[in-house]
Tab-separated table of C-alpha atoms and ligand atoms in Angstrom:
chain	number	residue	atom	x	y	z
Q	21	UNK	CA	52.855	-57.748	100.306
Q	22	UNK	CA	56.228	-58.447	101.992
Q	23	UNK	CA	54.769	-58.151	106.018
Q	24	UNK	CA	58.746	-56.555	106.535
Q	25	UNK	CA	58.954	-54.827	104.384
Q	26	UNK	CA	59.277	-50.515	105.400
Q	27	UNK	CA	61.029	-51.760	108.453
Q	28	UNK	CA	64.568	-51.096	107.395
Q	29	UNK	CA	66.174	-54.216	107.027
Q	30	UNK	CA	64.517	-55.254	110.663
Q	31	UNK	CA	62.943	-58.960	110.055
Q	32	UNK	CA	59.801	-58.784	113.119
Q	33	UNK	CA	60.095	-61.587	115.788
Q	34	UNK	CA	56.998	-63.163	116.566
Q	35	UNK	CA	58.682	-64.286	120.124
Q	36	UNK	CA	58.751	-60.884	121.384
Q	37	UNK	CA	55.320	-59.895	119.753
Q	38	UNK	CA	56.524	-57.675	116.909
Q	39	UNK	CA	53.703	-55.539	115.291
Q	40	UNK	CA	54.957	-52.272	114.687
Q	41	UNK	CA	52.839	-49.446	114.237
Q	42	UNK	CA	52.767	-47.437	110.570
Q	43	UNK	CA	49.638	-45.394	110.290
Q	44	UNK	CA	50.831	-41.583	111.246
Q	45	UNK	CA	46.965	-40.958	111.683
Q	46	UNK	CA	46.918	-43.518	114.706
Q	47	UNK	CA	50.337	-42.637	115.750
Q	48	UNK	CA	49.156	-38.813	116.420
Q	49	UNK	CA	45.831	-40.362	118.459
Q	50	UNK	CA	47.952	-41.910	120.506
Q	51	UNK	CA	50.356	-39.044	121.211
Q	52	UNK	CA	47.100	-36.834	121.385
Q	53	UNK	CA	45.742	-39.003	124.220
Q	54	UNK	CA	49.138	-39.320	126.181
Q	55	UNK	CA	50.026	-35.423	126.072
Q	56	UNK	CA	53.807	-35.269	126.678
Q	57	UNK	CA	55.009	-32.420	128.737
Q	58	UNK	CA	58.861	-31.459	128.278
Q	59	UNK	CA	58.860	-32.158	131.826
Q	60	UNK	CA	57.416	-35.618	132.299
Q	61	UNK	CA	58.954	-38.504	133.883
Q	62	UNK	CA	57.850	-40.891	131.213
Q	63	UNK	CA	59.153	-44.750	129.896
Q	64	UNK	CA	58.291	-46.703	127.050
Q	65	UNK	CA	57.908	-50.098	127.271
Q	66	UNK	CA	59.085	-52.102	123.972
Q	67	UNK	CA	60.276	-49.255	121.962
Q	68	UNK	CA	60.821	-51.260	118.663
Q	69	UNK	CA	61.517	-49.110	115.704
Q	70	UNK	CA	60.409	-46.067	116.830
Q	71	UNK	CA	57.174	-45.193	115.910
Q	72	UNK	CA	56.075	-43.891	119.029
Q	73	UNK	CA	59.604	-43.002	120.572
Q	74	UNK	CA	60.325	-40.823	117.932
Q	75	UNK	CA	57.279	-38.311	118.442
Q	76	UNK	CA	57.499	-38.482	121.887
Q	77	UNK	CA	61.561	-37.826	122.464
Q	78	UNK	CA	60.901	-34.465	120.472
Q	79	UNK	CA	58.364	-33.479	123.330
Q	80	UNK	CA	60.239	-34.738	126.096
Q	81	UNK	CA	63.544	-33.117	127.579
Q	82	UNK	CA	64.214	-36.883	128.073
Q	83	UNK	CA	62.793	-40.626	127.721
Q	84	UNK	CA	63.166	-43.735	129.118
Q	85	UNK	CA	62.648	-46.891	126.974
Q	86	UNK	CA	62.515	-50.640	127.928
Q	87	UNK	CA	63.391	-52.971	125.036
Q	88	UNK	CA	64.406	-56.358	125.108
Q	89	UNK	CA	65.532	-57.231	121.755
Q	90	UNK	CA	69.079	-56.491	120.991
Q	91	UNK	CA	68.840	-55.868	117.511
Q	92	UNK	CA	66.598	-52.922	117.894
Q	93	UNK	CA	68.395	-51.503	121.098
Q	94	UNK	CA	71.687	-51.371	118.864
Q	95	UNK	CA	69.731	-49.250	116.553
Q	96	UNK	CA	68.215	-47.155	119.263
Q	97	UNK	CA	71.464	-46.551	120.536
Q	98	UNK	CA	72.606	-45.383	116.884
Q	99	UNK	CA	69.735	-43.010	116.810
Q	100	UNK	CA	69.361	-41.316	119.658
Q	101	UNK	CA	71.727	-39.425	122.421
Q	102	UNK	CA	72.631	-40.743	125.534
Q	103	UNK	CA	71.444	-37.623	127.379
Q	104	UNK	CA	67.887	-37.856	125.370
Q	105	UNK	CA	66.741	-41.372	125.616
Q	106	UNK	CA	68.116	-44.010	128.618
Q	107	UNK	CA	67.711	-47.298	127.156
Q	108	UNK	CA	67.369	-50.361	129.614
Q	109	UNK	CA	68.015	-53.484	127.840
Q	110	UNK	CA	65.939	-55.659	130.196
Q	111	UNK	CA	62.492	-57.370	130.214
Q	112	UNK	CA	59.860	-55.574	131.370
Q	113	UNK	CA	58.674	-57.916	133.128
Q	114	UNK	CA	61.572	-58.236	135.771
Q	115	UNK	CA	62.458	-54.410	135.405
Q	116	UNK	CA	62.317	-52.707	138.650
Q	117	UNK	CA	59.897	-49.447	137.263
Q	118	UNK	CA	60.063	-48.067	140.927
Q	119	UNK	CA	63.868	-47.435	140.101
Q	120	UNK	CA	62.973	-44.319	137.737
Q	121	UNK	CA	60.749	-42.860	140.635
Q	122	UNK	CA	63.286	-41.934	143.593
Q	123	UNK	CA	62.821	-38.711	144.380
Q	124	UNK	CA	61.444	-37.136	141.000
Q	125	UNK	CA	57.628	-36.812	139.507
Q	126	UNK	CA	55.813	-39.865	139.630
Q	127	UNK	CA	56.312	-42.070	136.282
Q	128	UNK	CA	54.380	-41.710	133.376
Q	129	UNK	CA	54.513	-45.499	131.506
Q	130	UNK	CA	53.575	-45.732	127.450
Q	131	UNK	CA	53.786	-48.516	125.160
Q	132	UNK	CA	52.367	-50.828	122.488
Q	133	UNK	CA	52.840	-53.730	124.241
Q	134	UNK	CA	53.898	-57.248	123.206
Q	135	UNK	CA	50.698	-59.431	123.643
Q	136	UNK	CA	52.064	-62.723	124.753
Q	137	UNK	CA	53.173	-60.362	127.728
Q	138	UNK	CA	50.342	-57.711	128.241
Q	139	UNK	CA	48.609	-59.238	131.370
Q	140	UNK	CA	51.427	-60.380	133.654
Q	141	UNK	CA	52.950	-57.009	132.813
Q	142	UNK	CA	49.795	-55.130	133.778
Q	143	UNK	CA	50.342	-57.017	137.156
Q	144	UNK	CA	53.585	-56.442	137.911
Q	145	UNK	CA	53.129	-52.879	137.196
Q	146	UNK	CA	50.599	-52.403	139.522
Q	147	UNK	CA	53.213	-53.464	142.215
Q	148	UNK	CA	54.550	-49.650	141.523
Q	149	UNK	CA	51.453	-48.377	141.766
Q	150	UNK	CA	52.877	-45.466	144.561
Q	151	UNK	CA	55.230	-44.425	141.967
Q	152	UNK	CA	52.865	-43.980	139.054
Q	153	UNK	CA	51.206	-41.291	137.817
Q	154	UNK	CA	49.363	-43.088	134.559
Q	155	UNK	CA	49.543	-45.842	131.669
Q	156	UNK	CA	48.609	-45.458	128.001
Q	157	UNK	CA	48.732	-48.707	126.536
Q	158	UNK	CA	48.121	-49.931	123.125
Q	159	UNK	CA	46.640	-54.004	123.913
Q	160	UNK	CA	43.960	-56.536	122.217
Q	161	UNK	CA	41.033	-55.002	121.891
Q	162	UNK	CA	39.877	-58.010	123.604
Q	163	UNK	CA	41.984	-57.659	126.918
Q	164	UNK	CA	40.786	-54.084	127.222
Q	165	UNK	CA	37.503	-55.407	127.306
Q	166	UNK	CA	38.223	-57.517	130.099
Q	167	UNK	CA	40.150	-54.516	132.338
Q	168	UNK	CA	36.855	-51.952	131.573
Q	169	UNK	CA	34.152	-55.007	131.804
Q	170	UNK	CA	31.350	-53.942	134.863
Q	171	UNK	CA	30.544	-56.829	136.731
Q	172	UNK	CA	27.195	-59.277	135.520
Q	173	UNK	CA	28.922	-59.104	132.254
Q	174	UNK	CA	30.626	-62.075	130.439
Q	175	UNK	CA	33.785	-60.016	130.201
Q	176	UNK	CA	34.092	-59.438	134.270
Q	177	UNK	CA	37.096	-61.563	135.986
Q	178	UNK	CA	40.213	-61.659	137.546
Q	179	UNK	CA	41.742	-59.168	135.971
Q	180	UNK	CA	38.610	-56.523	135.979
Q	181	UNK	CA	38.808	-56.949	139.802
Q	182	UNK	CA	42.636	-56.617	140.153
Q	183	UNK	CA	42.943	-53.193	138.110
Q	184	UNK	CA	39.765	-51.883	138.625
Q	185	UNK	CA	40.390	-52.267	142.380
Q	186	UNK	CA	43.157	-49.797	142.077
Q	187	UNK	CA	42.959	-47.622	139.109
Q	188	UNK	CA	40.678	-45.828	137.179
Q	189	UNK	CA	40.584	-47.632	133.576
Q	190	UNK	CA	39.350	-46.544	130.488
Q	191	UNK	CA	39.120	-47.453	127.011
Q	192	UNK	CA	39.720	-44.302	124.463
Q	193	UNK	CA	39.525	-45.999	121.346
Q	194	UNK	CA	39.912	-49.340	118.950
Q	195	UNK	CA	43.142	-49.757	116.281
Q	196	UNK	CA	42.361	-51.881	113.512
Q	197	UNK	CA	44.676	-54.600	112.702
Q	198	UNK	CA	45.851	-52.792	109.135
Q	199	UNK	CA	47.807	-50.202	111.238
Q	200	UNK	CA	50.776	-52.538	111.798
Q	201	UNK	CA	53.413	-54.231	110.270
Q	202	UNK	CA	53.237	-57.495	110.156
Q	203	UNK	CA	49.401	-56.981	110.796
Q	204	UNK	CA	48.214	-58.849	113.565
Q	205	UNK	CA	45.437	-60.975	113.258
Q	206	UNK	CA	42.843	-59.319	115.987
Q	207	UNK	CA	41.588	-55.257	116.758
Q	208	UNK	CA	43.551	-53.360	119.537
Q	209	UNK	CA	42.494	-50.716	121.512
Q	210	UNK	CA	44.453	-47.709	123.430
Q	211	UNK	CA	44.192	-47.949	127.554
Q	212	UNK	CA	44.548	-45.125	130.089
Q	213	UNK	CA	45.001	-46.469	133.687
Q	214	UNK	CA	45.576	-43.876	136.522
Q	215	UNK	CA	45.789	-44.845	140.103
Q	216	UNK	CA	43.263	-44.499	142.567
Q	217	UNK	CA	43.951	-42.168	145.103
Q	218	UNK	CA	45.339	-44.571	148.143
Q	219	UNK	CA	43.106	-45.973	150.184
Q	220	UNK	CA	39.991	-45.413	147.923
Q	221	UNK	CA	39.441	-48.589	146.905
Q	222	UNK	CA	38.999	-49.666	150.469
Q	223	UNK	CA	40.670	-53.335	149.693
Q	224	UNK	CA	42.447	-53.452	152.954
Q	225	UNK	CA	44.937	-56.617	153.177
Q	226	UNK	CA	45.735	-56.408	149.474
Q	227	UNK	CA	47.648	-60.246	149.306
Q	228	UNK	CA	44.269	-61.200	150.954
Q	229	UNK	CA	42.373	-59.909	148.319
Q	230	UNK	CA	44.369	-61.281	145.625
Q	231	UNK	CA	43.656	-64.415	146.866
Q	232	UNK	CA	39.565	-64.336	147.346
Q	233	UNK	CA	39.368	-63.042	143.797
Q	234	UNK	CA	41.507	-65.787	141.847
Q	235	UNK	CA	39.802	-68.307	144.066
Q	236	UNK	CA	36.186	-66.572	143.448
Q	237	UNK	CA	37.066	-66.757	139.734
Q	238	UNK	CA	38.999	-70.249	139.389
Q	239	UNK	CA	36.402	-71.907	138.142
Q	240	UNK	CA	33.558	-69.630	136.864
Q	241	UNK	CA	30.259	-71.558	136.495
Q	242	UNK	CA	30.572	-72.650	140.498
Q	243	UNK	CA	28.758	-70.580	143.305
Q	244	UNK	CA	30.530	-68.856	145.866
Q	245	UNK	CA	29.649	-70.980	148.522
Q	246	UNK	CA	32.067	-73.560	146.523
Q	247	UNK	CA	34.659	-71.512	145.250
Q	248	UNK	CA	34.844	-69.342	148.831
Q	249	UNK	CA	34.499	-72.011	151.542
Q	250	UNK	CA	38.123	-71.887	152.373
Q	251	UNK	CA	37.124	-68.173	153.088
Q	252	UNK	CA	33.672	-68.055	154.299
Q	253	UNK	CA	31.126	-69.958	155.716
Q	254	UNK	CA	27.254	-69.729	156.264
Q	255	UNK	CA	27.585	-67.152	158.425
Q	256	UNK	CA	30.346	-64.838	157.075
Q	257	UNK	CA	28.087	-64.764	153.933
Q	258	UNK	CA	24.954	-63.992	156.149
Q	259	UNK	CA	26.933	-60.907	157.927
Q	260	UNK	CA	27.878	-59.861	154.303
Q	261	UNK	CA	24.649	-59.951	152.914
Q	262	UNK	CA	26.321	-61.796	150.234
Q	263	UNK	CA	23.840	-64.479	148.807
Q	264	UNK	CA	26.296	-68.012	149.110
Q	265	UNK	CA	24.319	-69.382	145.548
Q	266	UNK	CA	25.806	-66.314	143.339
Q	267	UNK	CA	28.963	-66.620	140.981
Q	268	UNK	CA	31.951	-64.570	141.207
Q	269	UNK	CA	30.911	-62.401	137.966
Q	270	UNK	CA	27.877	-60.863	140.101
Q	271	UNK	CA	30.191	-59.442	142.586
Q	272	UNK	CA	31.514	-56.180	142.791
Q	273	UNK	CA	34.821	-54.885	143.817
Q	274	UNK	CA	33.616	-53.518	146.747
Q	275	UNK	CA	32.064	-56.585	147.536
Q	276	UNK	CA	35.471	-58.239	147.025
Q	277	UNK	CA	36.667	-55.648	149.583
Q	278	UNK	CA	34.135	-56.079	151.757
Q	279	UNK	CA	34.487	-59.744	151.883
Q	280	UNK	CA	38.889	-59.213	152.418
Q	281	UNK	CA	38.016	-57.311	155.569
Q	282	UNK	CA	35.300	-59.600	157.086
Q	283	UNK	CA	38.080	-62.676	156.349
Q	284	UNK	CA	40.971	-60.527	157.627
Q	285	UNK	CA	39.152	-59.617	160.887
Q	286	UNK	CA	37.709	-63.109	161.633
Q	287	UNK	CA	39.718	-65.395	160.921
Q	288	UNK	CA	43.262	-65.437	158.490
Q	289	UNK	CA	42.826	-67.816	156.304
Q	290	UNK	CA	45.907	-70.259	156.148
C	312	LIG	N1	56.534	-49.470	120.055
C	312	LIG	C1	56.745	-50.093	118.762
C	312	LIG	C2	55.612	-49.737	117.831
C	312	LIG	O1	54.571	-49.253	118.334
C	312	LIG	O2	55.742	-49.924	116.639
C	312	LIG	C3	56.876	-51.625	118.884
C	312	LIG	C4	55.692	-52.336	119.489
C	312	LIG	S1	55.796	-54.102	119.398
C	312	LIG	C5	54.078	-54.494	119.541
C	312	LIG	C6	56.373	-54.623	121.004
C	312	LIG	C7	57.791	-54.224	121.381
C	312	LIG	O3	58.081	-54.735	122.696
C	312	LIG	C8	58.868	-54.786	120.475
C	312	LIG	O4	59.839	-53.811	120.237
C	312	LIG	C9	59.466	-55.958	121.285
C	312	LIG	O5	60.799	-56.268	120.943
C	312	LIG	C10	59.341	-55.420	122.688
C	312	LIG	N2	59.269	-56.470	123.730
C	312	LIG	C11	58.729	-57.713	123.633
C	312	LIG	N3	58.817	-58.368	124.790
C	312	LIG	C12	59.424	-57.527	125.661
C	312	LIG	C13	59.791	-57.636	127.034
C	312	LIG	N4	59.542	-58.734	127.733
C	312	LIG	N5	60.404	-56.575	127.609
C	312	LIG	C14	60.657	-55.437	126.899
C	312	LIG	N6	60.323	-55.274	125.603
C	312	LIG	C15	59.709	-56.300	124.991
């Protein structure tokens, strides 16, 4: 079967991680799960041809959408009124999200995102995190795995930390690959993130944390006492209760926490 074809003349670029969504069934999950209010403050990322756009312009009073490929902004723009859908014609990745905050309700972000992109985007989302009110993301099944994975588990890293240390995440359900067009070769699932309320996840000096986790995590099969001793010594692990032989996977985010604040009131690290 032509992988194009039902895609009006649109030929999908692999670059920009083109797998557009056709199954109406899945489409009205995902709408289901978001639950657009006339009133929301709400952007897509990577609107493509429409599939999800379209149901969710005709329950919004208005949309934003980030798209990057010219082609399918010029038919956006064709489609759909200026007053009804603001189309930034940017990548996501440098677009300033805490722009379409200002004053108004705190942003609602949607999309079925480009893999080659999905976890640096995640990241520099969560740099807006005071402006957000939730994400509904369609990603690889096996990323999602990653952001939900509990810690002890092979799936538990960097990135579980990171989110998980400042939003409530949650898988709602798998997409199998036959829902898109061209059909991409692995399962997807559909994301929810909301924000922790702030302070709750008790991280402290957040930069400080970033580091202690990608170092904890750089190279997974050492102990702590290896992969920390730029942060802790002996000691700091003995006040932490924090057994020095462990790997990264076995601790928890509060123990990452807990481990920011002993560094950040002992000693800064350089
Ligand atoms: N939302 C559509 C759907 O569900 O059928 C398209 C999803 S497709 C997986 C990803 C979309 O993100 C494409 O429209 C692609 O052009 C766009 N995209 C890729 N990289 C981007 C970037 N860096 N910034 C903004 N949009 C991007």
């Amino acid at each position: 079967m032509n992988p194009n074809a039902g895609m009006g003349g649109h030929i999908a670029r692999r670059r920009f991680g083109q797998n557009f969504l056709v199954s109406p069934g899945i489409i009205d999950r995902i709408i289901a799960a978001i639950q657009p209010c006339q009133g929301d403050n709400m952007v897509e990322i990577g609107p493509g041809l429409g599939a999800l756009t379209q149901p969710l312009a005709e329950r919004l009073n208005h949309l934003h959408v980030v798209e990057i490929d010219r082609d399918l902004i010029a038919r956006l723009r064709q489609r759909y009124d200026a007053n009804k859908l603001t189309i930034f014609e940017v990548d996501a990745l440098k677009f300033d999200f805490g722009a379409l905050c200002g004053a108004g309700a705190p942003l609602r972000v949607v999309g079925n995102l480009p893999y080659n992109i999905s976890t640096p985007l995640l990241f520099h989302l969560a740099d807006f995190i005071s402006c957000l009110r939730d994400l509904h993301f369609m990603l690889q099944k096996e990323v999602v795995m990653r952001m939900v994975a509990m810690p002890g588990t092979a799936d538990y890293g960097r990135l579980s930390v990171m989110l998980q240390a400042r939003f409530h995440v949650e898988r709602l359900f798998d997409v199998p690959s036959g829902a898109f067009r061209p059909a991409p070769k692995v399962t997807s699932s559909i994301v929810r993130m909301a924000p922790l309320p702030a302070g709750a996840s008790g991280v402290g000096n957040e930069k400080l944390f970033a580091r202690i986790v990608a170092a904890a995590f750089s190279q997974r099969r050492k102990i702590l006492r290896n992969t920390l001793k730029d942060f802790l010594g002996e000691s700091g692990f003995t006040a932490l209760g924090i057994d020095p032989g462990i790997r990264a996977e076995q601790l928890s985010v509060a123990d990452f926490a807990a481990i920011t604040h002993y560094c950040d009131e002992h000693f800064r690290p350089a």
